[in-house]
Each structure stands twice: as C-alpha cells, then as structure tokens.
Amino acid sequence: MHLELLTIGDELLLGFTVDTNGAWLARELAAHGIMVTRRTSVSDDAAEIAAAVEAALARTGAVITTGGLGPTSDDLTKPAIAKLFGRAMHEDARVVESLHQRWTSLGRRGEIPRSNLQQALIPDGAEILANGHGTAPGIWLEDDRGRWAAMLPGVPREMRGMFADALLPRILRHVTNTQTVVRSHTVRTTGIAESALSDRIRALPAFDLEGLSLAYLPGWEGVDLRLTARRLDAAEADARLARVAASLRAAAGKHVYGEGSEDLAGAVLADLRTAGKRIAVAESCTGGLLGARLTAIPGASDVMLGGIIAYHNDVKQHALGVRAETLQAHGAVSEEAAREMAAGVRRALGAEVGVAITGIAGPDGGTPEKPVGTVCIAADDAGIVESFRAIMIGDRQEIRQRSAQSALSLVRRLLRREA
Amino acid sequence: MHLELLTIGDELLLGFTVDTNGAWLARELAAHGIMVTRRTSVSDDAAEIAAAVEAALARTGAVITTGGLGPTSDDLTKPAIAKLFGRAMHEDARVVESLHQRWTSLGRRGEIPRSNLQQALIPDGAEILANGHGTAPGIWLEDDRGRWAAMLPGVPREMRGMFADALLPRILRHVTNTQTVVRSHTVRTTGIAESALSDRIRALPAFDLEGLSLAYLPGWEGVDLRLTARRLDAAEADARLARVAASLRAAAGKHVYGEGSEDLAGAVLADLRTAGKRIAVAESCTGGLLGARLTAIPGASDVMLGGIIAYHNDVKQHALGVRAETLQAHGAVSEEAAREMAAGVRRALGAEVGVAITGIAGPDGGTPEKPVGTVCIAADDAGIVESFRAIMIGDRQEIRQRSAQSALSLVRRLLRREA
C-alpha cells in the first residue's frame, strides 16, 4: 500500500514552521506497512492544493493532507478537494451540534461565530473523521474508483489524535495488503566511538543481520544503533529485531544503557534504587544541566537529593570544601578538583553517591594545556572514587550536554563496578 | 523570483528525519525576496528524483535539491539530474585534487577509497559550488533556456555553509527581480497572556500595522509577537518593521525582554552587570534548569556564582536554612519557603541577588489545595524580596521550563524595580 502526504500552509513555504506532522505521519504509516512515496508542501492556495492532490492521486490513488481546516485558517482545503472530486458542500447537522456542545462546555455565551460554523461544511458523500482534541472535523473523501483523500487538521495534537482514533482504522479497513510492515528498534550506547562499535559488531562470531538494516546514529548522548526491518510481516519483523538487537547488546556490552527512546538519567536512577543509594551532584561548567537531567525523570525524588552549582571557584571552596592548594596546584579543571567536588557534595548533602563535573565549555577560556572542551568528571560511591579527563567536541551547549551524559555514564559504571 | 525545493532521502519518507533543511532554506530565500512555491520530498530513487525535478522545472524553472551527494549515500542525485539535462559525467581534476588534500590533512594514508572519488564525477557544463565544511561538492546545472537545478548536500552544516558561501550569491547573480523581500521581526514578551497583549495592542492610539502581518506565538517562554513584511523592497520593509515593532514594545511595556531569538537569561545577566550584582539560584522542582539556563550564556561567570539544588527537604533546611516551622506551617511549596530559599542561597554563596523556585512539576504529588503545576517563586535583591505563586500549565517538562522562565522574569523586574 502506497500513499502521499500533502502538508498545507504558507508558514511551511516561508520556513517559519518545520514540518513535524509529515515526519510523524510517515513513521506511523510505515510501522503499519503503508509506505509514503512522496511528501509535498504547498501554500494556502486552492489551485495549488487541488493540483497537488490531483497529481498525488494519479500516482498512488491515496493522499493524506494536513492543514487548512481550522476556524482561523482560510479553510481552503475542503472546498478545493471537494471541487476536484466533483462534490458540492452541505452543512452537517451532527458537526453543528458538536460545535454547539463544545461552545457551551467552554462556558461561552451567545451565538457561535460564523467562522466556527464554517467548519460544519462537509463535501457531499464524505465521511467525517472525529476530532477528539479540537473543533475542526477531519474528512474522508473517496471516488467511485476507490481513490481517496483524507484531510486532517494542522495542529499536531489534533492531527495525531484524529489519525490514531479515526484515520488509521479507516485506512486499514480500506486496504488488504498491509501484511508487510516497516519496524525499527534502537539500542542506545554511550562512551564508545562509532568506529569501535562497528569493529566489535563485525567481530561477533556468526553475526547475521538477518536482512535488517543497521544505522549508526552518533550524537551528544552517544551512538544509537538503529535496526530497521522492511517488507516482513509484523511477527517475523519483531522476532528478527529482537534476535539482532540481542547480538548488538552483546557486542556493545557495558556501553548499552537503554532501548528505544530511554534516557540514561532514568537508567541511573533505577540503578540507585537497586543499590539503595542516594545521589548529589556538583556542577561547574554544566551549571545545573546534570541536576536538570536527573530531575526531569518523574519520581526522581526518592534517590536524588539535590546538588551544588559551583560555577565560581569561591563556591567550590566554601560550599564543596575543595582545597585552595588543589586549585592552585592543578587548577579548577582537574581530576583532583573534580574528586574533591564529588566528595564534598556527598558530604554536604549527606548522599551515598556524589558526582562532579568541572570543565571549559567555551567559547573562551581555553589554554594550550586545557583547550575548550576539556572536562574532568568524578564519581564517589561511599569513598570509592573514579574519575577521568576528556575533551568533548562541539559548541558550548554540546560540550555541556556531552559532559552531563558522560557523568551519568560514569555513575552507572561505578554503581555496577564496571568503571 | 520563484523556485521549488526538493529534499531527497528514504529517511524523510520513513519519518526518521524531520526536514529542517527545507524550512531553513525557505526562510533564507524569503529574506532575500525569493519565494519557495512548493517543497517536495522523494526517496533515494533516480526515477523519482528525475520526475520531481522535471515537474518543478516545468512549474518554476528553478529547483534546489538537498541530499544524495555524499560518499556514503547512493549518490543518485547528480546522475539523475545530469541525465534529465542531457549531460554526461566527467571526473573533475580540481575536485580530485581537493579530495586528496582533505584526505592528507586528516592524516589518512594510502589510496582514497573509490567511494570518495565518486564525488569528483561532475555533469558536463556544470559549475561547482564549493563545500567549505565537507567533501561533497555542490552542483549548479543550467540549460540553454536559463532553467537551473542546484544540488546541495543533505548534512545541515555543509548545506548551510554552501548555500551562504556559494549558492545564494550565484542565485542573486542569476536573477534581477529580487527587489521585494519577505522579512520578519519578533518582539519577545513573557508574563502576559496572549489575550491581554492583544487588548493592549488594540488600545494603542492610532496603531497601524502598515500592511505588515502580526502573529501571536505563545509558548513556554512567553508570547512572541512576529511581524512579517511581504512584497516590499528591503529598505521599506525594514523601516516599517522598526516602526511597528516600536509600537508593540510600547504596548507590551515591562513584559518585553528581547528581540528576534534573544534569550531572557541573557537579558538578566546584562541587567546584573549593569547593576554590579551577582546572582545565586536555589532550585527545587526545576532541579538545576534555572542554573543551566543562566550558564548556557557564554561569559555568565562574571555575575553567576552558582546555586543549590534543594530537591529534598533536608537540603532546603540544612543547606539553605529554610526553617522547619516554615515547612510545617506552609509546606515546601509556599511563598514563605521560596523567600527563605532565596535569602538562604544569597547568604550561602555570598551573592547580592538570590532567586528560588519550589513547586509541584507532576505528574504526581498534587493536592486539591496545591494541584500539579503549582509553583512558588521568590527573588531577593539585598533584602528587597518579591514573590508570587502561580499554576503553570503543561506537562512536567513544560511546568519546569515555564517556572525557570518566570523566575528569570521576576529577577529582571526586581532589578529594574518593576516587580
């Protein structure tokens, strides 16, 4: 089953809006065996919309549009496509009724504005796709040759809800050959380079991708390994993904921290709970980013006590107890300072585990011995201390993000005694 | 001047990649008076690429493609478009030379892999667009009727550099009618609702949009007011944008914190420098996010001392000196606790200004009196204290972001004595 996507809006052609709707729809459709063969964006212009839909129907016989349905938009999509299908428009009594209900439930009084009622105009012979998150109904329009256009709103929350609740079931009823799907599975690693990962995977005895494709996706969080299964039925795809993912996990070993979109901070919190330990953070160049990562996870409060942001050296000395001699002999960006910071925050907050980051995030402040990106990280688990010094690549924000991620990784390895 | 964009890649049609290249190019082109009339994405398929380019040339006579040029890609774009233009390919000696130079400068030895040298294959009669950030050269191909296709790489950093350095100047040489442009200007506000802003703007005496369009863009940072000028020459557009923006600033008053993409954290640091004061943060539910915001700005260290992340109540008492009676009588999420936290962190770190956030970010922990989203914020400038309690909307992450933004806004107003 093939179809095309058409996203509608001047904002897309002026570049004010990034088209996240198209990517989301493409991913959801692929996961159900429906391949998007082309994506097009046009402006809020009836002739452009009609021409793009007509061409898409000629190529694939099926098109999903987003945008141009709401009360504040120019609402061009419905009449343009209705005309293309040779249909007149009528006011739908059920839609009028639901608009009235929503108007009242929001505590509004008086008449519904004319612009709102325009949403009740529906092409003759159309099916309505219910909108559980807004007022504009979606439309399914089909001709006598079985070619169809589905119109969704442009607001992502409304679009996603309507797709899942109404459009996807409608499409799956319409087609029969969705036996083969595109599914993917991601194994997340950190603290190991793409090339080293690749060497390890190639060195696996009898490694077989079983026809899946493998993509290496490096970023500040680490390297994600994404497996994709295509042209398989769902059960076979899932079985192969599970088997090959297990091989990848074996190859990457201690560098694996999660699957799919799992976050390393969540994995660290889980390890702390398992160990019955609480953590405190000491941050210089990251300035709170590591604390923010840990506390972004709901329920962090049982094992995350808090921390000290020691941006200025005075704070490192007075609040964390870093010794003046350490700062003088090794500098604030040194493994020695990081180790004293980790011990200091553990003591100051009464935590079992302390973790510290000190570094030069740039763009200024680098020296020949300690260039921008130099970061020292230490973790202290009840007096067992591990630390390292590294040079993080990227701009200021990326250096800070990589530093926080590396600190989380060090804590995880220390807790597991894999450091 | 009109043109179309074609972004190429299976990843776009599977939804694994969001097309940020298309949005970026559209915005840059519009700012120079060149309108994108359609955007299309197709897969890595020579026939699809050729069909899409042919249709775009028929409509507008000009198309920019991104993707399918790199050494690891299937490199389908160049041959597909060369064939469409009726051109053969040849190996370009200058590109081979620059590939060798880059190979050597990266410290690599031996022969360049064949896949790399493939990048030196250039359609006959093409102009090369230099790549300052990678190896794949861009291509400008033009037929005898003046219709052209420009091919850029898909890697955003390379694409952006090549567009600015080589393609945009080439396009501006090619066309003459770029007198009218699309320009926009954004005035950033926080701490005031969209509807209140709209009322204030409408209440301005003799307010005139001068033909510009005005969009209200609400988000967790506040409400951005974006003005857009279309179909004007550059000088007239800039003059009108400046005049109308001044009116918007007058209407929004103290709620304005910046222009364009300026960050409120940067504005607060500038105010602190002006006042000759240093700041320290005390964070509970935001867990470091406020510190991370302030330290994300390069050069923050002269006025940002650091802070205390007091996620657990013990830390609030022991590190910040919040009194047990305060916690007992009012709870940890109270203006009273926030005021003691702000005073406490100021004292603990020796700062002139302290700011504190305590709240319930959810999804759990809400009560009828203090539902999820309840946040108390206080700022203390050498003993002059302002505080408030509010209910932030959104999910956990949005509640935390809104809280940090509101805290920055409170500090700014307190420093300016506008609180």
mmCIF file of N, CA, C and O in Angstrom, chain A residues 259-324:
data_model
loop_
_atom_site.group_PDB
_atom_site.id
_atom_site.type_symbol
_atom_site.label_atom_id
_atom_site.label_comp_id
_atom_site.label_asym_id
_atom_site.label_seq_id
_atom_site.Cartn_x
_atom_site.Cartn_y
_atom_site.Cartn_z
ATOM 1 N N GLU A 259 17.005 1.116 25.468
ATOM 2 C CA GLU A 259 16.394 0.747 24.191
ATOM 3 C C GLU A 259 15.447 1.874 23.782
ATOM 4 O O GLU A 259 14.930 2.597 24.626
ATOM 5 N N GLY A 260 15.201 1.982 22.480
ATOM 6 C CA GLY A 260 14.198 2.950 22.000
ATOM 7 C C GLY A 260 14.582 4.367 22.369
ATOM 8 O O GLY A 260 15.645 4.850 22.002
ATOM 9 N N SER A 261 13.708 5.051 23.112
ATOM 10 C CA SER A 261 13.988 6.439 23.491
ATOM 11 C C SER A 261 14.341 6.569 24.966
ATOM 12 O O SER A 261 14.235 7.638 25.546
ATOM 13 N N GLU A 262 14.730 5.459 25.597
ATOM 14 C CA GLU A 262 15.068 5.506 27.023
ATOM 15 C C GLU A 262 16.218 6.468 27.295
ATOM 16 O O GLU A 262 17.135 6.609 26.499
ATOM 17 N N ASP A 263 16.166 7.110 28.471
ATOM 18 C CA ASP A 263 17.136 8.133 28.845
ATOM 19 C C ASP A 263 18.122 7.548 29.852
ATOM 20 O O ASP A 263 17.741 6.792 30.744
ATOM 21 N N LEU A 264 19.401 7.942 29.713
ATOM 22 C CA LEU A 264 20.421 7.442 30.627
ATOM 23 C C LEU A 264 20.140 7.877 32.069
ATOM 24 O O LEU A 264 20.443 7.147 33.020
ATOM 25 N N ALA A 265 19.566 9.077 32.245
ATOM 26 C CA ALA A 265 19.254 9.536 33.606
ATOM 27 C C ALA A 265 18.288 8.574 34.287
ATOM 28 O O ALA A 265 18.430 8.276 35.485
ATOM 29 N N GLY A 266 17.318 8.087 33.548
ATOM 30 C CA GLY A 266 16.367 7.130 34.106
ATOM 31 C C GLY A 266 17.047 5.828 34.492
ATOM 32 O O GLY A 266 16.729 5.233 35.538
ATOM 33 N N ALA A 267 18.011 5.398 33.671
ATOM 34 C CA ALA A 267 18.746 4.166 33.982
ATOM 35 C C ALA A 267 19.574 4.338 35.252
ATOM 36 O O ALA A 267 19.659 3.418 36.078
ATOM 37 N N VAL A 268 20.183 5.517 35.435
ATOM 38 C CA VAL A 268 20.973 5.772 36.644
ATOM 39 C C VAL A 268 20.084 5.777 37.884
ATOM 40 O O VAL A 268 20.420 5.188 38.920
ATOM 41 N N LEU A 269 18.921 6.416 37.791
ATOM 42 C CA LEU A 269 18.002 6.436 38.932
ATOM 43 C C LEU A 269 17.587 5.012 39.299
ATOM 44 O O LEU A 269 17.512 4.662 40.491
ATOM 45 N N ALA A 270 17.340 4.185 38.291
ATOM 46 C CA ALA A 270 16.949 2.792 38.556
ATOM 47 C C ALA A 270 18.074 2.040 39.266
ATOM 48 O O ALA A 270 17.835 1.290 40.227
ATOM 49 N N ASP A 271 19.325 2.269 38.805
ATOM 50 C CA ASP A 271 20.463 1.605 39.453
ATOM 51 C C ASP A 271 20.634 2.072 40.900
ATOM 52 O O ASP A 271 20.993 1.281 41.772
ATOM 53 N N LEU A 272 20.396 3.361 41.143
ATOM 54 C CA LEU A 272 20.492 3.883 42.511
ATOM 55 C C LEU A 272 19.456 3.207 43.403
ATOM 56 O O LEU A 272 19.748 2.803 44.533
ATOM 57 N N ARG A 273 18.242 3.063 42.897
ATOM 58 C CA ARG A 273 17.182 2.405 43.676
ATOM 59 C C ARG A 273 17.572 0.964 43.994
ATOM 60 O O ARG A 273 17.427 0.506 45.138
ATOM 61 N N THR A 274 18.084 0.284 42.994
ATOM 62 C CA THR A 274 18.508 -1.108 43.197
ATOM 63 C C THR A 274 19.577 -1.183 44.283
ATOM 64 O O THR A 274 19.566 -2.081 45.139
ATOM 65 N N ALA A 275 20.505 -0.209 44.256
ATOM 66 C CA ALA A 275 21.608 -0.216 45.214
ATOM 67 C C ALA A 275 21.206 0.380 46.560
ATOM 68 O O ALA A 275 21.981 0.328 47.521
ATOM 69 N N GLY A 276 20.013 0.981 46.647
ATOM 70 C CA GLY A 276 19.590 1.620 47.891
ATOM 71 C C GLY A 276 20.443 2.826 48.245
ATOM 72 O O GLY A 276 20.736 3.071 49.413
ATOM 73 N N LYS A 277 20.867 3.587 47.233
ATOM 74 C CA LYS A 277 21.730 4.739 47.457
ATOM 75 C C LYS A 277 21.108 6.012 46.909
ATOM 76 O O LYS A 277 20.303 5.966 45.990
ATOM 77 N N ARG A 278 21.521 7.162 47.507
ATOM 78 C CA ARG A 278 21.020 8.458 47.047
ATOM 79 C C ARG A 278 22.172 9.272 46.484
ATOM 80 O O ARG A 278 23.319 9.108 46.890
ATOM 81 N N ILE A 279 21.854 10.157 45.548
ATOM 82 C CA ILE A 279 22.900 10.876 44.814
ATOM 83 C C ILE A 279 22.801 12.386 45.033
ATOM 84 O O ILE A 279 21.716 12.914 45.299
ATOM 85 N N ALA A 280 23.956 13.055 44.949
ATOM 86 C CA ALA A 280 24.020 14.523 44.941
ATOM 87 C C ALA A 280 25.015 14.924 43.857
ATOM 88 O O ALA A 280 25.991 14.215 43.610
ATOM 89 N N VAL A 281 24.759 16.057 43.195
ATOM 90 C CA VAL A 281 25.590 16.477 42.070
ATOM 91 C C VAL A 281 26.342 17.769 42.399
ATOM 92 O O VAL A 281 25.843 18.622 43.124
ATOM 93 N N ALA A 282 27.556 17.889 41.866
ATOM 94 C CA ALA A 282 28.342 19.124 41.986
ATOM 95 C C ALA A 282 28.720 19.544 40.574
ATOM 96 O O ALA A 282 29.391 18.798 39.864
ATOM 97 N N GLU A 283 28.264 20.719 40.170
ATOM 98 C CA GLU A 283 28.420 21.105 38.770
ATOM 99 C C GLU A 283 29.099 22.449 38.631
ATOM 100 O O GLU A 283 28.691 23.421 39.252
ATOM 101 N N SER A 284 30.138 22.485 37.796
ATOM 102 C CA SER A 284 30.709 23.769 37.445
ATOM 103 C C SER A 284 30.258 24.152 36.029
ATOM 104 O O SER A 284 29.241 24.814 35.870
ATOM 105 N N CYS A 285 30.926 23.671 34.989
ATOM 106 C CA CYS A 285 30.618 24.169 33.640
ATOM 107 C C CYS A 285 29.221 23.799 33.164
ATOM 108 O O CYS A 285 28.667 24.476 32.301
ATOM 109 N N THR A 286 28.645 22.736 33.700
ATOM 110 C CA THR A 286 27.294 22.359 33.266
ATOM 111 C C THR A 286 26.213 23.184 33.979
ATOM 112 O O THR A 286 25.074 23.221 33.510
ATOM 113 N N GLY A 287 26.561 23.810 35.083
ATOM 114 C CA GLY A 287 25.714 24.828 35.698
ATOM 115 C C GLY A 287 24.317 24.405 36.107
ATOM 116 O O GLY A 287 23.437 25.257 36.260
ATOM 117 N N GLY A 288 24.052 23.114 36.265
ATOM 118 C CA GLY A 288 22.721 22.668 36.664
ATOM 119 C C GLY A 288 22.125 21.662 35.693
ATOM 120 O O GLY A 288 21.098 21.040 35.971
ATOM 121 N N LEU A 289 22.801 21.490 34.547
ATOM 122 C CA LEU A 289 22.278 20.615 33.499
ATOM 123 C C LEU A 289 22.171 19.162 33.948
ATOM 124 O O LEU A 289 21.201 18.465 33.618
ATOM 125 N N LEU A 290 23.145 18.706 34.726
ATOM 126 C CA LEU A 290 23.117 17.327 35.213
ATOM 127 C C LEU A 290 21.971 17.143 36.208
ATOM 128 O O LEU A 290 21.231 16.149 36.134
ATOM 129 N N GLY A 291 21.798 18.103 37.101
ATOM 130 C CA GLY A 291 20.663 18.056 38.027
ATOM 131 C C GLY A 291 19.348 18.069 37.274
ATOM 132 O O GLY A 291 18.413 17.333 37.613
ATOM 133 N N ALA A 292 19.286 18.915 36.241
ATOM 134 C CA ALA A 292 18.054 19.009 35.445
ATOM 135 C C ALA A 292 17.764 17.688 34.731
ATOM 136 O O ALA A 292 16.604 17.291 34.628
ATOM 137 N N ARG A 293 18.810 17.015 34.247
ATOM 138 C CA ARG A 293 18.611 15.718 33.594
ATOM 139 C C ARG A 293 17.994 14.709 34.564
ATOM 140 O O ARG A 293 17.041 14.007 34.239
ATOM 141 N N LEU A 294 18.585 14.627 35.770
ATOM 142 C CA LEU A 294 18.104 13.634 36.743
ATOM 143 C C LEU A 294 16.690 13.954 37.213
ATOM 144 O O LEU A 294 15.863 13.054 37.375
ATOM 145 N N THR A 295 16.407 15.241 37.435
ATOM 146 C CA THR A 295 15.085 15.605 37.970
ATOM 147 C C THR A 295 14.039 15.709 36.872
ATOM 148 O O THR A 295 12.860 15.913 37.175
ATOM 149 N N ALA A 296 14.437 15.575 35.602
ATOM 150 C CA ALA A 296 13.441 15.544 34.526
ATOM 151 C C ALA A 296 12.636 14.250 34.571
ATOM 152 O O ALA A 296 11.534 14.186 34.033
ATOM 153 N N ILE A 297 13.190 13.222 35.225
ATOM 154 C CA ILE A 297 12.514 11.928 35.288
ATOM 155 C C ILE A 297 11.504 11.948 36.441
ATOM 156 O O ILE A 297 11.882 12.202 37.582
ATOM 157 N N PRO A 298 10.206 11.712 36.161
ATOM 158 C CA PRO A 298 9.227 11.703 37.246
ATOM 159 C C PRO A 298 9.619 10.696 38.332
ATOM 160 O O PRO A 298 10.115 9.613 38.022
ATOM 161 N N GLY A 299 9.430 11.100 39.581
ATOM 162 C CA GLY A 299 9.715 10.196 40.684
ATOM 163 C C GLY A 299 11.166 10.148 41.093
ATOM 164 O O GLY A 299 11.575 9.280 41.872
ATOM 165 N N ALA A 300 11.987 11.100 40.628
ATOM 166 C CA ALA A 300 13.416 11.108 40.949
ATOM 167 C C ALA A 300 13.683 11.375 42.426
ATOM 168 O O ALA A 300 14.766 11.060 42.938
ATOM 169 N N SER A 301 12.693 11.940 43.120
ATOM 170 C CA SER A 301 12.972 12.484 44.449
ATOM 171 C C SER A 301 13.356 11.428 45.486
ATOM 172 O O SER A 301 13.950 11.759 46.508
ATOM 173 N N ASP A 302 13.059 10.160 45.234
ATOM 174 C CA ASP A 302 13.425 9.175 46.259
ATOM 175 C C ASP A 302 14.926 8.924 46.323
ATOM 176 O O ASP A 302 15.444 8.517 47.361
ATOM 177 N N VAL A 303 15.659 9.147 45.227
ATOM 178 C CA VAL A 303 17.099 8.892 45.238
ATOM 179 C C VAL A 303 17.943 10.111 44.857
ATOM 180 O O VAL A 303 19.161 10.073 44.952
ATOM 181 N N MET A 304 17.310 11.210 44.408
ATOM 182 C CA MET A 304 18.052 12.416 44.036
ATOM 183 C C MET A 304 17.845 13.464 45.124
ATOM 184 O O MET A 304 16.746 13.980 45.295
ATOM 185 N N LEU A 305 18.915 13.746 45.887
ATOM 186 C CA LEU A 305 18.784 14.703 46.985
ATOM 187 C C LEU A 305 18.871 16.137 46.497
ATOM 188 O O LEU A 305 18.166 17.011 46.988
ATOM 189 N N GLY A 306 19.782 16.391 45.555
ATOM 190 C CA GLY A 306 19.982 17.752 45.069
ATOM 191 C C GLY A 306 21.426 17.954 44.696
ATOM 192 O O GLY A 306 22.099 17.008 44.279
ATOM 193 N N GLY A 307 21.937 19.163 44.853
ATOM 194 C CA GLY A 307 23.321 19.389 44.464
ATOM 195 C C GLY A 307 23.769 20.807 44.695
ATOM 196 O O GLY A 307 23.014 21.632 45.225
ATOM 197 N N ILE A 308 25.000 21.059 44.308
ATOM 198 C CA ILE A 308 25.569 22.398 44.429
ATOM 199 C C ILE A 308 26.135 22.799 43.071
ATOM 200 O O ILE A 308 26.935 22.068 42.478
ATOM 201 N N ILE A 309 25.644 23.947 42.575
ATOM 202 C CA ILE A 309 26.180 24.505 41.334
ATOM 203 C C ILE A 309 27.330 25.415 41.748
ATOM 204 O O ILE A 309 27.121 26.473 42.347
ATOM 205 N N ALA A 310 28.551 24.968 41.491
ATOM 206 C CA ALA A 310 29.747 25.700 41.917
ATOM 207 C C ALA A 310 30.393 26.324 40.691
ATOM 208 O O ALA A 310 31.424 25.871 40.203
ATOM 209 N N TYR A 311 29.736 27.371 40.185
ATOM 210 C CA TYR A 311 30.222 27.981 38.947
ATOM 211 C C TYR A 311 31.473 28.811 39.244
ATOM 212 O O TYR A 311 32.425 28.787 38.486
ATOM 213 N N HIS A 312 31.449 29.512 40.356
ATOM 214 C CA HIS A 312 32.586 30.343 40.761
ATOM 215 C C HIS A 312 33.489 29.521 41.684
ATOM 216 O O HIS A 312 33.015 28.702 42.463
ATOM 217 N N ASN A 313 34.804 29.759 41.609
ATOM 218 C CA ASN A 313 35.741 28.979 42.431
ATOM 219 C C ASN A 313 35.509 29.149 43.933
ATOM 220 O O ASN A 313 35.759 28.219 44.705
ATOM 221 N N ASP A 314 35.035 30.349 44.356
ATOM 222 C CA ASP A 314 34.732 30.541 45.784
ATOM 223 C C ASP A 314 33.723 29.508 46.272
ATOM 224 O O ASP A 314 33.815 29.022 47.407
ATOM 225 N N VAL A 315 32.744 29.209 45.405
ATOM 226 C CA VAL A 315 31.710 28.240 45.792
ATOM 227 C C VAL A 315 32.326 26.851 45.888
ATOM 228 O O VAL A 315 31.989 26.059 46.773
ATOM 229 N N LYS A 316 33.247 26.549 44.956
ATOM 230 C CA LYS A 316 33.924 25.251 45.024
ATOM 231 C C LYS A 316 34.624 25.093 46.373
ATOM 232 O O LYS A 316 34.592 24.028 46.995
ATOM 233 N N GLN A 317 35.272 26.164 46.843
ATOM 234 C CA GLN A 317 35.996 26.074 48.111
ATOM 235 C C GLN A 317 35.044 26.067 49.303
ATOM 236 O O GLN A 317 35.116 25.190 50.159
ATOM 237 N N HIS A 318 34.140 27.066 49.362
ATOM 238 C CA HIS A 318 33.358 27.241 50.583
ATOM 239 C C HIS A 318 32.209 26.255 50.712
ATOM 240 O O HIS A 318 31.952 25.741 51.784
ATOM 241 N N ALA A 319 31.518 25.984 49.613
ATOM 242 C CA ALA A 319 30.351 25.099 49.723
ATOM 243 C C ALA A 319 30.736 23.632 49.533
ATOM 244 O O ALA A 319 30.073 22.748 50.068
ATOM 245 N N LEU A 320 31.799 23.375 48.785
ATOM 246 C CA LEU A 320 32.166 21.983 48.491
ATOM 247 C C LEU A 320 33.443 21.548 49.205
ATOM 248 O O LEU A 320 33.771 20.359 49.214
ATOM 249 N N GLY A 321 34.177 22.512 49.787
ATOM 250 C CA GLY A 321 35.383 22.139 50.522
ATOM 251 C C GLY A 321 36.548 21.751 49.636
ATOM 252 O O GLY A 321 37.455 21.031 50.090
ATOM 253 N N VAL A 322 36.555 22.199 48.381
ATOM 254 C CA VAL A 322 37.738 21.971 47.549
ATOM 255 C C VAL A 322 38.871 22.810 48.135
ATOM 256 O O VAL A 322 38.686 23.987 48.461
ATOM 257 N N ARG A 323 40.048 22.195 48.295
ATOM 258 C CA ARG A 323 41.152 22.883 48.966
ATOM 259 C C ARG A 323 41.815 23.907 48.043
ATOM 260 O O ARG A 323 41.964 23.667 46.834
ATOM 261 N N ALA A 324 42.215 25.025 48.623
ATOM 262 C CA ALA A 324 42.894 26.081 47.861
ATOM 263 C C ALA A 324 44.150 25.531 47.196
ATOM 264 O O ALA A 324 44.468 25.877 46.047
#
